[in-house]
Amino acid sequence: MKLGYALAVMALPAATQAFAPAPVAQRNYVGPSALSVAADDNGDKMMGPERIAQSAISTLTASVLLASSVIGGPVLPVQSASAASAAPVATKSAQPAKKAVPADPLAAEKKAVSEAKARMSEAQSKVNEAKKAAADASKAASRDNDALTAAEKKAKSAKETLLQTNDKLAATKAKGNTADLKQVEQLGGKVGVAKDALKDAEAQLAATKTKATASNKALSAAQQKVSAADSANGTAGKSLKQAEDKLAERTKQVQKETKIAAEKKKKADKKAEKEAKKQKKIAEKKAKKAAKEAKKLAEKQRKIKAEQEAKAKAAAAKKAAQVKAEEQRLKELQAKKKAAEEAKAKSTQTAKAAAAEIAKEAKKIESLKK
């Protein structure tokens, strides 16, 4: 009885291994070991039909996993397309990068214009200051020149008075009249007064002339400063115009470059968009192909698994039937043995009874012979 179960257990792995692919060296898959032996109520190591079928399915699963490694795919459970698409994807939210402020291509030219305007403003301020100083100097010189003219007229008048008085004195003296002595004395006094007046007028004229000369020199210097300020202002104006012209020219150039860059960017964006659409189509095509291949592979694995499970179930059923037949045969043999033993026991009793009868008859015959 035990020998029949042992043969069934030994035959099952060989049957399932017939459908398993060759082992792959780089994979260390640990499949189910030899079929475990269940203990019955009497403690004997027995293998039942259900236990045989379960062990066969476990061996089949190991064969399917090894088959996937031979095909080239990873030893993983096959998922449907909907399950794969529903799987959550862990993504890290990207932090928005700070947008860099582009440099102003006209910064240098704008700075030059700003500095030229500052110099122009400073030059104009100096012109205004020089003109104001020149105006003040002109007023002072005009006032001093008027005073000089008045002093000159006064000195001239004093000189003419002195000459006239002196001429009268000389004419009176020339007459030689005694009666004119008093008049000569009076005229001599007037000549003295006229001399003093002329002296004072000449002194005032000299002072006024000195002051007017200084004022005229100051006016000339102020006018020179105005001229220099005007010249500097003209130079600053030219520099400002040059800076503004350069800014205008550079602005046109930058606008042209910006337009060209925008057109290039537009073309590049259009090309990139076209390439992106192309790559998207390629990716979608590859994804569809991969999904189709995955579906095909899954179907193939499902068929292999179904075939192997069917074969394993058939083998298990066959072995179970063999076990059942062996059990039935064993029962029949045990029944025959029991019947034989019972028949033997009955035959022995009959023989003993016959022997007793024979002995009894022998004794009876012996007794009769006596």
mmCIF file of C-alpha atoms in Angstrom:
data_model
loop_
_atom_site.group_PDB
_atom_site.id
_atom_site.type_symbol
_atom_site.label_atom_id
_atom_site.label_comp_id
_atom_site.label_asym_id
_atom_site.label_seq_id
_atom_site.Cartn_x
_atom_site.Cartn_y
_atom_site.Cartn_z
ATOM 1 C CA MET A 1 0.000 0.000 0.000
ATOM 2 C CA LYS A 2 2.754 2.437 0.907
ATOM 3 C CA LEU A 3 4.677 1.459 -2.214
ATOM 4 C CA GLY A 4 1.768 2.553 -4.456
ATOM 5 C CA TYR A 5 1.605 6.024 -2.858
ATOM 6 C CA ALA A 6 5.361 6.431 -3.145
ATOM 7 C CA LEU A 7 5.257 5.605 -6.861
ATOM 8 C CA ALA A 8 2.484 8.178 -7.367
ATOM 9 C CA VAL A 9 4.460 10.871 -5.566
ATOM 10 C CA MET A 10 7.631 10.132 -7.521
ATOM 11 C CA ALA A 11 5.847 10.167 -10.896
ATOM 12 C CA LEU A 12 4.039 13.526 -10.409
ATOM 13 C CA PRO A 13 7.096 15.905 -10.413
ATOM 14 C CA ALA A 14 8.477 14.147 -13.475
ATOM 15 C CA ALA A 15 5.178 14.710 -15.301
ATOM 16 C CA THR A 16 5.014 18.414 -14.419
ATOM 17 C CA GLN A 17 8.680 18.980 -15.237
ATOM 18 C CA ALA A 18 8.032 17.772 -18.768
ATOM 19 C CA PHE A 19 6.170 21.037 -19.440
ATOM 20 C CA ALA A 20 8.601 23.350 -17.614
ATOM 21 C CA PRO A 21 11.262 25.321 -19.581
ATOM 22 C CA ALA A 22 14.959 24.909 -19.015
ATOM 23 C CA PRO A 23 16.194 26.643 -15.823
ATOM 24 C CA VAL A 24 17.756 30.123 -16.152
ATOM 25 C CA ALA A 25 21.156 30.424 -14.458
ATOM 26 C CA GLN A 26 20.910 34.085 -13.431
ATOM 27 C CA ARG A 27 17.577 33.683 -11.641
ATOM 28 C CA ASN A 28 17.561 32.191 -8.146
ATOM 29 C CA TYR A 29 13.871 31.372 -8.045
ATOM 30 C CA VAL A 30 12.989 28.964 -5.265
ATOM 31 C CA GLY A 31 9.967 26.942 -6.279
ATOM 32 C CA PRO A 32 8.044 24.388 -4.289
ATOM 33 C CA SER A 33 10.128 21.448 -3.051
ATOM 34 C CA ALA A 34 9.129 17.835 -3.151
ATOM 35 C CA LEU A 35 5.488 17.155 -2.453
ATOM 36 C CA SER A 36 4.811 17.185 1.261
ATOM 37 C CA VAL A 37 3.380 14.116 2.874
ATOM 38 C CA ALA A 38 0.234 14.444 4.949
ATOM 39 C CA ALA A 39 -0.271 12.331 8.033
ATOM 40 C CA ASP A 40 -3.505 10.336 8.335
ATOM 41 C CA ASP A 41 -5.348 9.552 11.536
ATOM 42 C CA ASN A 42 -3.225 6.393 12.124
ATOM 43 C CA GLY A 43 0.052 8.394 11.877
ATOM 44 C CA ASP A 44 1.117 6.772 8.579
ATOM 45 C CA LYS A 45 2.716 9.064 5.947
ATOM 46 C CA MET A 46 -0.048 9.120 3.292
ATOM 47 C CA MET A 47 -0.604 11.211 0.143
ATOM 48 C CA GLY A 48 -4.207 12.107 -0.629
ATOM 49 C CA PRO A 49 -5.597 13.126 -4.061
ATOM 50 C CA GLU A 50 -6.338 16.743 -3.031
ATOM 51 C CA ARG A 51 -2.809 17.202 -1.631
ATOM 52 C CA ILE A 52 -1.355 15.786 -4.869
ATOM 53 C CA ALA A 53 -3.405 18.254 -6.979
ATOM 54 C CA GLN A 54 -2.376 21.263 -4.851
ATOM 55 C CA SER A 55 1.274 20.311 -5.070
ATOM 56 C CA ALA A 56 0.965 19.882 -8.816
ATOM 57 C CA ILE A 57 -0.497 23.420 -9.157
ATOM 58 C CA SER A 58 2.355 24.871 -7.071
ATOM 59 C CA THR A 59 4.881 23.163 -9.333
ATOM 60 C CA LEU A 60 2.984 24.509 -12.346
ATOM 61 C CA THR A 61 3.187 28.084 -11.009
ATOM 62 C CA ALA A 62 6.936 27.749 -10.640
ATOM 63 C CA SER A 63 7.152 26.484 -14.229
ATOM 64 C CA VAL A 64 5.138 29.466 -15.531
ATOM 65 C CA LEU A 65 7.423 31.930 -13.703
ATOM 66 C CA LEU A 66 10.483 30.228 -15.156
ATOM 67 C CA ALA A 67 8.863 30.298 -18.600
ATOM 68 C CA SER A 68 8.498 34.106 -18.381
ATOM 69 C CA SER A 69 12.224 34.392 -17.709
ATOM 70 C CA VAL A 70 13.015 32.290 -20.801
ATOM 71 C CA ILE A 71 10.831 34.533 -22.970
ATOM 72 C CA GLY A 72 12.858 37.546 -21.830
ATOM 73 C CA GLY A 73 10.493 39.379 -19.512
ATOM 74 C CA PRO A 74 10.855 39.810 -15.787
ATOM 75 C CA VAL A 75 9.344 37.295 -13.412
ATOM 76 C CA LEU A 76 6.369 39.457 -12.545
ATOM 77 C CA PRO A 77 2.605 38.930 -12.425
ATOM 78 C CA VAL A 78 0.878 39.974 -15.616
ATOM 79 C CA GLN A 79 -1.347 43.017 -15.147
ATOM 80 C CA SER A 80 -4.068 44.243 -17.421
ATOM 81 C CA ALA A 81 -3.705 47.513 -19.293
ATOM 82 C CA SER A 82 -6.358 49.158 -17.111
ATOM 83 C CA ALA A 83 -4.585 48.067 -13.923
ATOM 84 C CA ALA A 84 -1.252 49.327 -15.215
ATOM 85 C CA SER A 85 -2.756 52.680 -16.184
ATOM 86 C CA ALA A 86 -4.487 52.974 -12.805
ATOM 87 C CA ALA A 87 -1.246 52.459 -10.889
ATOM 88 C CA PRO A 88 -0.298 55.671 -9.068
ATOM 89 C CA VAL A 89 2.870 57.379 -10.232
ATOM 90 C CA ALA A 90 4.883 59.164 -7.570
ATOM 91 C CA THR A 91 5.926 62.527 -8.916
ATOM 92 C CA LYS A 92 7.717 65.358 -7.153
ATOM 93 C CA SER A 93 6.160 68.727 -7.748
ATOM 94 C CA ALA A 94 8.673 70.893 -9.563
ATOM 95 C CA GLN A 95 9.464 74.222 -7.946
ATOM 96 C CA PRO A 96 8.978 77.100 -10.399
ATOM 97 C CA ALA A 97 12.375 78.497 -11.319
ATOM 98 C CA LYS A 98 12.954 82.192 -10.887
ATOM 99 C CA LYS A 99 12.761 83.931 -14.227
ATOM 100 C CA ALA A 100 16.019 85.670 -15.047
ATOM 101 C CA VAL A 101 15.713 89.334 -15.991
ATOM 102 C CA PRO A 102 17.293 89.796 -19.444
ATOM 103 C CA ALA A 103 20.047 92.384 -19.718
ATOM 104 C CA ASP A 104 19.152 95.633 -21.503
ATOM 105 C CA PRO A 105 21.072 95.661 -24.820
ATOM 106 C CA LEU A 106 20.819 99.476 -24.845
ATOM 107 C CA ALA A 107 22.119 99.960 -21.300
ATOM 108 C CA ALA A 108 25.483 101.418 -22.402
ATOM 109 C CA GLU A 109 23.921 103.828 -24.910
ATOM 110 C CA LYS A 110 21.219 104.928 -22.454
ATOM 111 C CA LYS A 111 23.872 105.512 -19.827
ATOM 112 C CA ALA A 112 25.902 107.605 -22.313
ATOM 113 C CA VAL A 113 22.809 109.721 -23.132
ATOM 114 C CA SER A 114 22.031 110.169 -19.437
ATOM 115 C CA GLU A 115 25.591 111.265 -18.699
ATOM 116 C CA ALA A 116 25.597 113.611 -21.742
ATOM 117 C CA LYS A 117 22.322 115.164 -20.540
ATOM 118 C CA ALA A 118 23.844 115.669 -17.101
ATOM 119 C CA ARG A 119 26.884 117.375 -18.651
ATOM 120 C CA MET A 120 24.582 119.477 -20.866
ATOM 121 C CA SER A 121 22.540 120.534 -17.850
ATOM 122 C CA GLU A 122 25.699 121.426 -15.942
ATOM 123 C CA ALA A 123 27.081 123.388 -18.918
ATOM 124 C CA GLN A 124 23.796 125.298 -19.359
ATOM 125 C CA SER A 125 23.809 126.095 -15.645
ATOM 126 C CA LYS A 126 27.337 127.474 -15.967
ATOM 127 C CA VAL A 127 26.261 129.540 -19.004
ATOM 128 C CA ASN A 128 23.383 131.007 -17.008
ATOM 129 C CA GLU A 129 25.684 131.759 -14.099
ATOM 130 C CA ALA A 130 28.291 133.341 -16.427
ATOM 131 C CA LYS A 131 25.643 135.448 -18.172
ATOM 132 C CA LYS A 132 24.273 136.650 -14.844
ATOM 133 C CA ALA A 133 27.789 137.531 -13.667
ATOM 134 C CA ALA A 134 28.436 139.296 -17.005
ATOM 135 C CA ALA A 135 25.179 141.234 -16.678
ATOM 136 C CA ASP A 136 26.162 142.330 -13.176
ATOM 137 C CA ALA A 137 29.647 143.266 -14.415
ATOM 138 C CA SER A 138 28.122 145.173 -17.336
ATOM 139 C CA LYS A 139 25.920 147.170 -14.983
ATOM 140 C CA ALA A 140 28.902 147.991 -12.769
ATOM 141 C CA ALA A 141 31.073 148.923 -15.752
ATOM 142 C CA SER A 142 28.316 151.076 -17.227
ATOM 143 C CA ARG A 143 27.852 152.838 -13.917
ATOM 144 C CA ASP A 144 31.628 153.356 -13.539
ATOM 145 C CA ASN A 145 31.966 154.504 -17.177
ATOM 146 C CA ASP A 146 29.164 157.040 -16.650
ATOM 147 C CA ALA A 147 30.941 158.234 -13.543
ATOM 148 C CA LEU A 148 34.181 158.483 -15.523
ATOM 149 C CA THR A 149 32.481 160.558 -18.209
ATOM 150 C CA ALA A 150 31.053 162.868 -15.559
ATOM 151 C CA ALA A 151 34.479 163.155 -13.879
ATOM 152 C CA GLU A 152 36.106 163.943 -17.208
ATOM 153 C CA LYS A 153 33.524 166.642 -17.905
ATOM 154 C CA LYS A 154 34.011 168.061 -14.427
ATOM 155 C CA ALA A 155 37.827 168.118 -14.793
ATOM 156 C CA LYS A 156 37.515 169.717 -18.215
ATOM 157 C CA SER A 157 35.149 172.318 -16.844
ATOM 158 C CA ALA A 158 37.467 173.017 -13.908
ATOM 159 C CA LYS A 159 40.418 173.394 -16.282
ATOM 160 C CA GLU A 160 38.470 175.760 -18.514
ATOM 161 C CA THR A 161 37.424 177.808 -15.476
ATOM 162 C CA LEU A 162 41.032 177.999 -14.340
ATOM 163 C CA LEU A 163 42.196 179.060 -17.806
ATOM 164 C CA GLN A 164 39.507 181.698 -18.136
ATOM 165 C CA THR A 165 40.194 183.105 -14.658
ATOM 166 C CA ASN A 166 43.930 183.063 -15.292
ATOM 167 C CA ASP A 167 43.428 184.858 -18.653
ATOM 168 C CA LYS A 168 41.339 187.572 -16.956
ATOM 169 C CA LEU A 169 44.025 187.940 -14.308
ATOM 170 C CA ALA A 170 46.747 188.296 -16.939
ATOM 171 C CA ALA A 171 44.678 190.800 -18.938
ATOM 172 C CA THR A 172 43.953 192.892 -15.867
ATOM 173 C CA LYS A 173 47.607 192.875 -14.863
ATOM 174 C CA ALA A 174 48.596 193.916 -18.363
ATOM 175 C CA LYS A 175 46.566 197.142 -18.133
ATOM 176 C CA GLY A 176 48.747 198.395 -15.257
ATOM 177 C CA ASN A 177 45.997 200.507 -13.703
ATOM 178 C CA THR A 178 46.206 201.089 -10.030
ATOM 179 C CA ALA A 179 42.447 201.032 -9.847
ATOM 180 C CA ASP A 180 42.478 197.394 -11.051
ATOM 181 C CA LEU A 181 44.651 196.103 -8.164
ATOM 182 C CA LYS A 182 41.622 195.073 -6.150
ATOM 183 C CA GLN A 183 40.262 193.212 -9.152
ATOM 184 C CA VAL A 184 43.639 191.543 -9.693
ATOM 185 C CA GLU A 185 43.625 190.450 -6.087
ATOM 186 C CA GLN A 186 40.140 189.082 -6.464
ATOM 187 C CA LEU A 187 41.066 187.304 -9.704
ATOM 188 C CA GLY A 188 44.191 185.883 -8.050
ATOM 189 C CA GLY A 189 41.953 184.418 -5.344
ATOM 190 C CA LYS A 190 39.662 182.938 -7.966
ATOM 191 C CA VAL A 191 42.649 181.444 -9.774
ATOM 192 C CA GLY A 192 43.669 179.747 -6.537
ATOM 193 C CA VAL A 193 40.165 178.408 -6.035
ATOM 194 C CA ALA A 194 40.054 177.225 -9.677
ATOM 195 C CA LYS A 195 43.411 175.485 -9.252
ATOM 196 C CA ASP A 196 42.122 173.666 -6.141
ATOM 197 C CA ALA A 197 38.931 172.744 -7.961
ATOM 198 C CA LEU A 198 40.924 171.416 -10.923
ATOM 199 C CA LYS A 199 43.167 169.442 -8.592
ATOM 200 C CA ASP A 200 40.159 167.867 -6.864
ATOM 201 C CA ALA A 201 38.503 167.150 -10.218
ATOM 202 C CA GLU A 202 41.640 165.529 -11.606
ATOM 203 C CA ALA A 203 42.031 163.403 -8.438
ATOM 204 C CA GLN A 204 38.376 162.322 -8.673
ATOM 205 C CA LEU A 205 38.871 161.646 -12.376
ATOM 206 C CA ALA A 206 41.910 159.464 -11.682
ATOM 207 C CA ALA A 207 40.007 157.452 -9.024
ATOM 208 C CA THR A 208 36.959 157.094 -11.219
ATOM 209 C CA LYS A 209 39.136 156.098 -14.177
ATOM 210 C CA THR A 210 40.862 153.419 -12.070
ATOM 211 C CA LYS A 211 37.496 152.038 -10.923
ATOM 212 C CA ALA A 212 36.098 152.109 -14.478
ATOM 213 C CA THR A 213 39.187 150.323 -15.785
ATOM 214 C CA ALA A 214 38.738 147.596 -13.177
ATOM 215 C CA SER A 215 35.043 147.297 -13.974
ATOM 216 C CA ASN A 216 35.776 147.051 -17.698
ATOM 217 C CA LYS A 217 38.382 144.368 -17.037
ATOM 218 C CA ALA A 218 35.886 142.481 -14.879
ATOM 219 C CA LEU A 219 33.286 142.812 -17.623
ATOM 220 C CA SER A 220 35.752 141.527 -20.208
ATOM 221 C CA ALA A 221 36.604 138.536 -17.968
ATOM 222 C CA ALA A 222 32.892 137.846 -17.406
ATOM 223 C CA GLN A 223 32.259 138.024 -21.142
ATOM 224 C CA GLN A 224 35.148 135.608 -21.731
ATOM 225 C CA LYS A 225 33.591 133.250 -19.158
ATOM 226 C CA VAL A 226 30.279 133.521 -20.980
ATOM 227 C CA SER A 227 32.036 132.712 -24.231
ATOM 228 C CA ALA A 228 33.819 129.737 -22.638
ATOM 229 C CA ALA A 229 30.571 128.528 -21.051
ATOM 230 C CA ASP A 230 28.779 128.867 -24.386
ATOM 231 C CA SER A 231 31.576 126.897 -26.056
ATOM 232 C CA ALA A 232 31.398 124.177 -23.388
ATOM 233 C CA ASN A 233 27.632 124.170 -23.718
ATOM 234 C CA GLY A 234 27.969 123.741 -27.475
ATOM 235 C CA THR A 235 30.408 120.865 -26.981
ATOM 236 C CA ALA A 236 28.039 119.248 -24.470
ATOM 237 C CA GLY A 237 25.184 119.712 -26.943
ATOM 238 C CA LYS A 238 27.191 118.016 -29.681
ATOM 239 C CA SER A 239 28.096 115.166 -27.304
ATOM 240 C CA LEU A 240 24.435 114.798 -26.334
ATOM 241 C CA LYS A 241 23.351 114.742 -29.980
ATOM 242 C CA GLN A 242 26.024 112.147 -30.786
ATOM 243 C CA ALA A 243 24.920 110.000 -27.812
ATOM 244 C CA GLU A 244 21.246 110.334 -28.823
ATOM 245 C CA ASP A 245 22.068 109.530 -32.453
ATOM 246 C CA LYS A 246 24.060 106.497 -31.339
ATOM 247 C CA LEU A 247 21.180 105.399 -29.086
ATOM 248 C CA ALA A 248 18.712 105.815 -31.949
ATOM 249 C CA GLU A 249 20.953 103.866 -34.308
ATOM 250 C CA ARG A 250 21.559 101.141 -31.729
ATOM 251 C CA THR A 251 17.822 101.022 -30.983
ATOM 252 C CA LYS A 252 17.075 100.369 -34.652
ATOM 253 C CA GLN A 253 19.766 97.692 -34.700
ATOM 254 C CA VAL A 254 18.401 96.033 -31.557
ATOM 255 C CA GLN A 255 14.860 96.160 -32.941
ATOM 256 C CA LYS A 256 16.101 94.521 -36.116
ATOM 257 C CA GLU A 257 18.016 91.891 -34.140
ATOM 258 C CA THR A 258 14.994 91.320 -31.889
ATOM 259 C CA LYS A 259 12.768 90.865 -34.924
ATOM 260 C CA ILE A 260 15.220 88.408 -36.474
ATOM 261 C CA ALA A 261 15.548 86.547 -33.151
ATOM 262 C CA ALA A 262 11.745 86.443 -32.811
ATOM 263 C CA GLU A 263 11.415 85.013 -36.316
ATOM 264 C CA LYS A 264 14.130 82.440 -35.580
ATOM 265 C CA LYS A 265 12.421 81.544 -32.287
ATOM 266 C CA LYS A 266 9.086 81.236 -34.056
ATOM 267 C CA LYS A 267 10.627 78.895 -36.619
ATOM 268 C CA ALA A 268 12.444 76.954 -33.890
ATOM 269 C CA ASP A 269 9.251 76.693 -31.807
ATOM 270 C CA LYS A 270 7.328 75.524 -34.852
ATOM 271 C CA LYS A 271 10.035 72.979 -35.642
ATOM 272 C CA ALA A 272 10.150 71.868 -31.985
ATOM 273 C CA GLU A 273 6.355 71.567 -31.912
ATOM 274 C CA LYS A 274 6.434 69.518 -35.094
ATOM 275 C CA GLU A 275 9.208 67.323 -33.678
ATOM 276 C CA ALA A 276 7.290 66.978 -30.398
ATOM 277 C CA LYS A 277 4.179 65.854 -32.284
ATOM 278 C CA LYS A 278 6.311 63.426 -34.256
ATOM 279 C CA GLN A 279 7.920 62.041 -31.120
ATOM 280 C CA LYS A 280 4.505 61.860 -29.471
ATOM 281 C CA LYS A 281 3.167 59.823 -32.368
ATOM 282 C CA ILE A 282 6.243 57.582 -32.239
ATOM 283 C CA ALA A 283 5.843 57.189 -28.482
ATOM 284 C CA GLU A 284 2.123 56.446 -28.850
ATOM 285 C CA LYS A 285 2.911 53.935 -31.585
ATOM 286 C CA LYS A 286 5.580 52.320 -29.400
ATOM 287 C CA ALA A 287 3.202 52.338 -26.440
ATOM 288 C CA LYS A 288 0.460 50.711 -28.510
ATOM 289 C CA LYS A 289 2.939 48.171 -29.843
ATOM 290 C CA ALA A 290 4.263 47.518 -26.317
ATOM 291 C CA ALA A 291 0.710 47.209 -24.997
ATOM 292 C CA LYS A 292 -0.155 44.855 -27.845
ATOM 293 C CA GLU A 293 2.981 42.809 -27.213
ATOM 294 C CA ALA A 294 2.301 42.824 -23.464
ATOM 295 C CA LYS A 295 -1.268 41.718 -24.112
ATOM 296 C CA LYS A 296 -0.019 39.065 -26.516
ATOM 297 C CA LEU A 297 2.578 37.930 -23.985
ATOM 298 C CA ALA A 298 0.001 37.915 -21.197
ATOM 299 C CA GLU A 299 -2.358 35.885 -23.388
ATOM 300 C CA LYS A 300 0.464 33.511 -24.255
ATOM 301 C CA GLN A 301 1.390 33.150 -20.581
ATOM 302 C CA ARG A 302 -2.266 32.681 -19.721
ATOM 303 C CA LYS A 303 -2.571 29.943 -22.345
ATOM 304 C CA ILE A 304 0.641 28.294 -21.167
ATOM 305 C CA LYS A 305 -0.574 28.503 -17.585
ATOM 306 C CA ALA A 306 -4.008 27.150 -18.549
ATOM 307 C CA GLU A 307 -2.460 24.316 -20.586
ATOM 308 C CA GLN A 308 -0.019 23.460 -17.816
ATOM 309 C CA GLU A 309 -2.752 23.664 -15.171
ATOM 310 C CA ALA A 310 -4.982 21.468 -17.347
ATOM 311 C CA LYS A 311 -2.153 18.990 -17.862
ATOM 312 C CA ALA A 312 -1.278 19.129 -14.184
ATOM 313 C CA LYS A 313 -4.915 18.591 -13.236
ATOM 314 C CA ALA A 314 -5.199 15.726 -15.731
ATOM 315 C CA ALA A 315 -1.980 14.207 -14.406
ATOM 316 C CA ALA A 316 -3.188 14.706 -10.838
ATOM 317 C CA ALA A 317 -6.564 13.179 -11.726
ATOM 318 C CA LYS A 318 -4.817 10.266 -13.456
ATOM 319 C CA LYS A 319 -2.574 9.709 -10.479
ATOM 320 C CA ALA A 320 -5.547 10.041 -8.158
ATOM 321 C CA ALA A 321 -7.374 7.435 -10.247
ATOM 322 C CA GLN A 322 -4.304 5.192 -10.122
ATOM 323 C CA VAL A 323 -4.124 5.662 -6.354
ATOM 324 C CA LYS A 324 -7.832 4.891 -6.066
ATOM 325 C CA ALA A 325 -7.399 1.806 -8.257
ATOM 326 C CA GLU A 326 -4.438 0.700 -6.164
ATOM 327 C CA GLU A 327 -6.499 1.239 -3.024
ATOM 328 C CA GLN A 328 -9.389 -0.742 -4.536
ATOM 329 C CA ARG A 329 -6.997 -3.487 -5.590
ATOM 330 C CA LEU A 330 -5.470 -3.488 -2.138
ATOM 331 C CA LYS A 331 -8.904 -3.758 -0.588
ATOM 332 C CA GLU A 332 -9.715 -6.671 -2.911
ATOM 333 C CA LEU A 333 -6.443 -8.377 -2.046
ATOM 334 C CA GLN A 334 -7.099 -7.854 1.636
ATOM 335 C CA ALA A 335 -10.629 -9.274 1.183
ATOM 336 C CA LYS A 336 -9.217 -12.299 -0.674
ATOM 337 C CA LYS A 337 -6.594 -12.756 1.995
ATOM 338 C CA LYS A 338 -9.207 -12.558 4.703
ATOM 339 C CA ALA A 339 -11.451 -14.984 2.853
ATOM 340 C CA ALA A 340 -8.534 -17.311 2.363
ATOM 341 C CA GLU A 341 -7.581 -17.049 5.996
ATOM 342 C CA GLU A 342 -11.188 -17.652 7.021
ATOM 343 C CA ALA A 343 -11.401 -20.593 4.637
ATOM 344 C CA LYS A 344 -8.124 -21.932 5.978
ATOM 345 C CA ALA A 345 -9.320 -21.586 9.533
ATOM 346 C CA LYS A 346 -12.549 -23.306 8.649
ATOM 347 C CA SER A 347 -10.649 -26.079 6.836
ATOM 348 C CA THR A 348 -8.401 -26.563 9.864
ATOM 349 C CA GLN A 349 -11.392 -26.934 12.135
ATOM 350 C CA THR A 350 -12.970 -29.431 9.727
ATOM 351 C CA ALA A 351 -9.724 -31.383 9.623
ATOM 352 C CA LYS A 352 -9.518 -31.383 13.403
ATOM 353 C CA ALA A 353 -13.116 -32.542 13.661
ATOM 354 C CA ALA A 354 -12.492 -35.222 11.063
ATOM 355 C CA ALA A 355 -9.326 -36.255 12.880
ATOM 356 C CA ALA A 356 -11.286 -36.452 16.107
ATOM 357 C CA GLU A 357 -13.964 -38.513 14.403
ATOM 358 C CA ILE A 358 -11.304 -40.712 12.881
ATOM 359 C CA ALA A 359 -9.662 -41.151 16.237
ATOM 360 C CA LYS A 360 -13.006 -41.838 17.807
ATOM 361 C CA GLU A 361 -13.864 -44.384 15.122
ATOM 362 C CA ALA A 362 -10.403 -45.927 15.513
ATOM 363 C CA LYS A 363 -10.913 -46.260 19.210
ATOM 364 C CA LYS A 364 -14.341 -47.644 18.543
ATOM 365 C CA ILE A 365 -12.891 -50.146 16.085
ATOM 366 C CA GLU A 366 -10.143 -51.043 18.532
ATOM 367 C CA SER A 367 -12.705 -51.536 21.186
ATOM 368 C CA LEU A 368 -14.726 -53.700 18.888
ATOM 369 C CA LYS A 369 -11.682 -55.711 18.015
ATOM 370 C CA LYS A 370 -11.143 -56.499 21.598
#
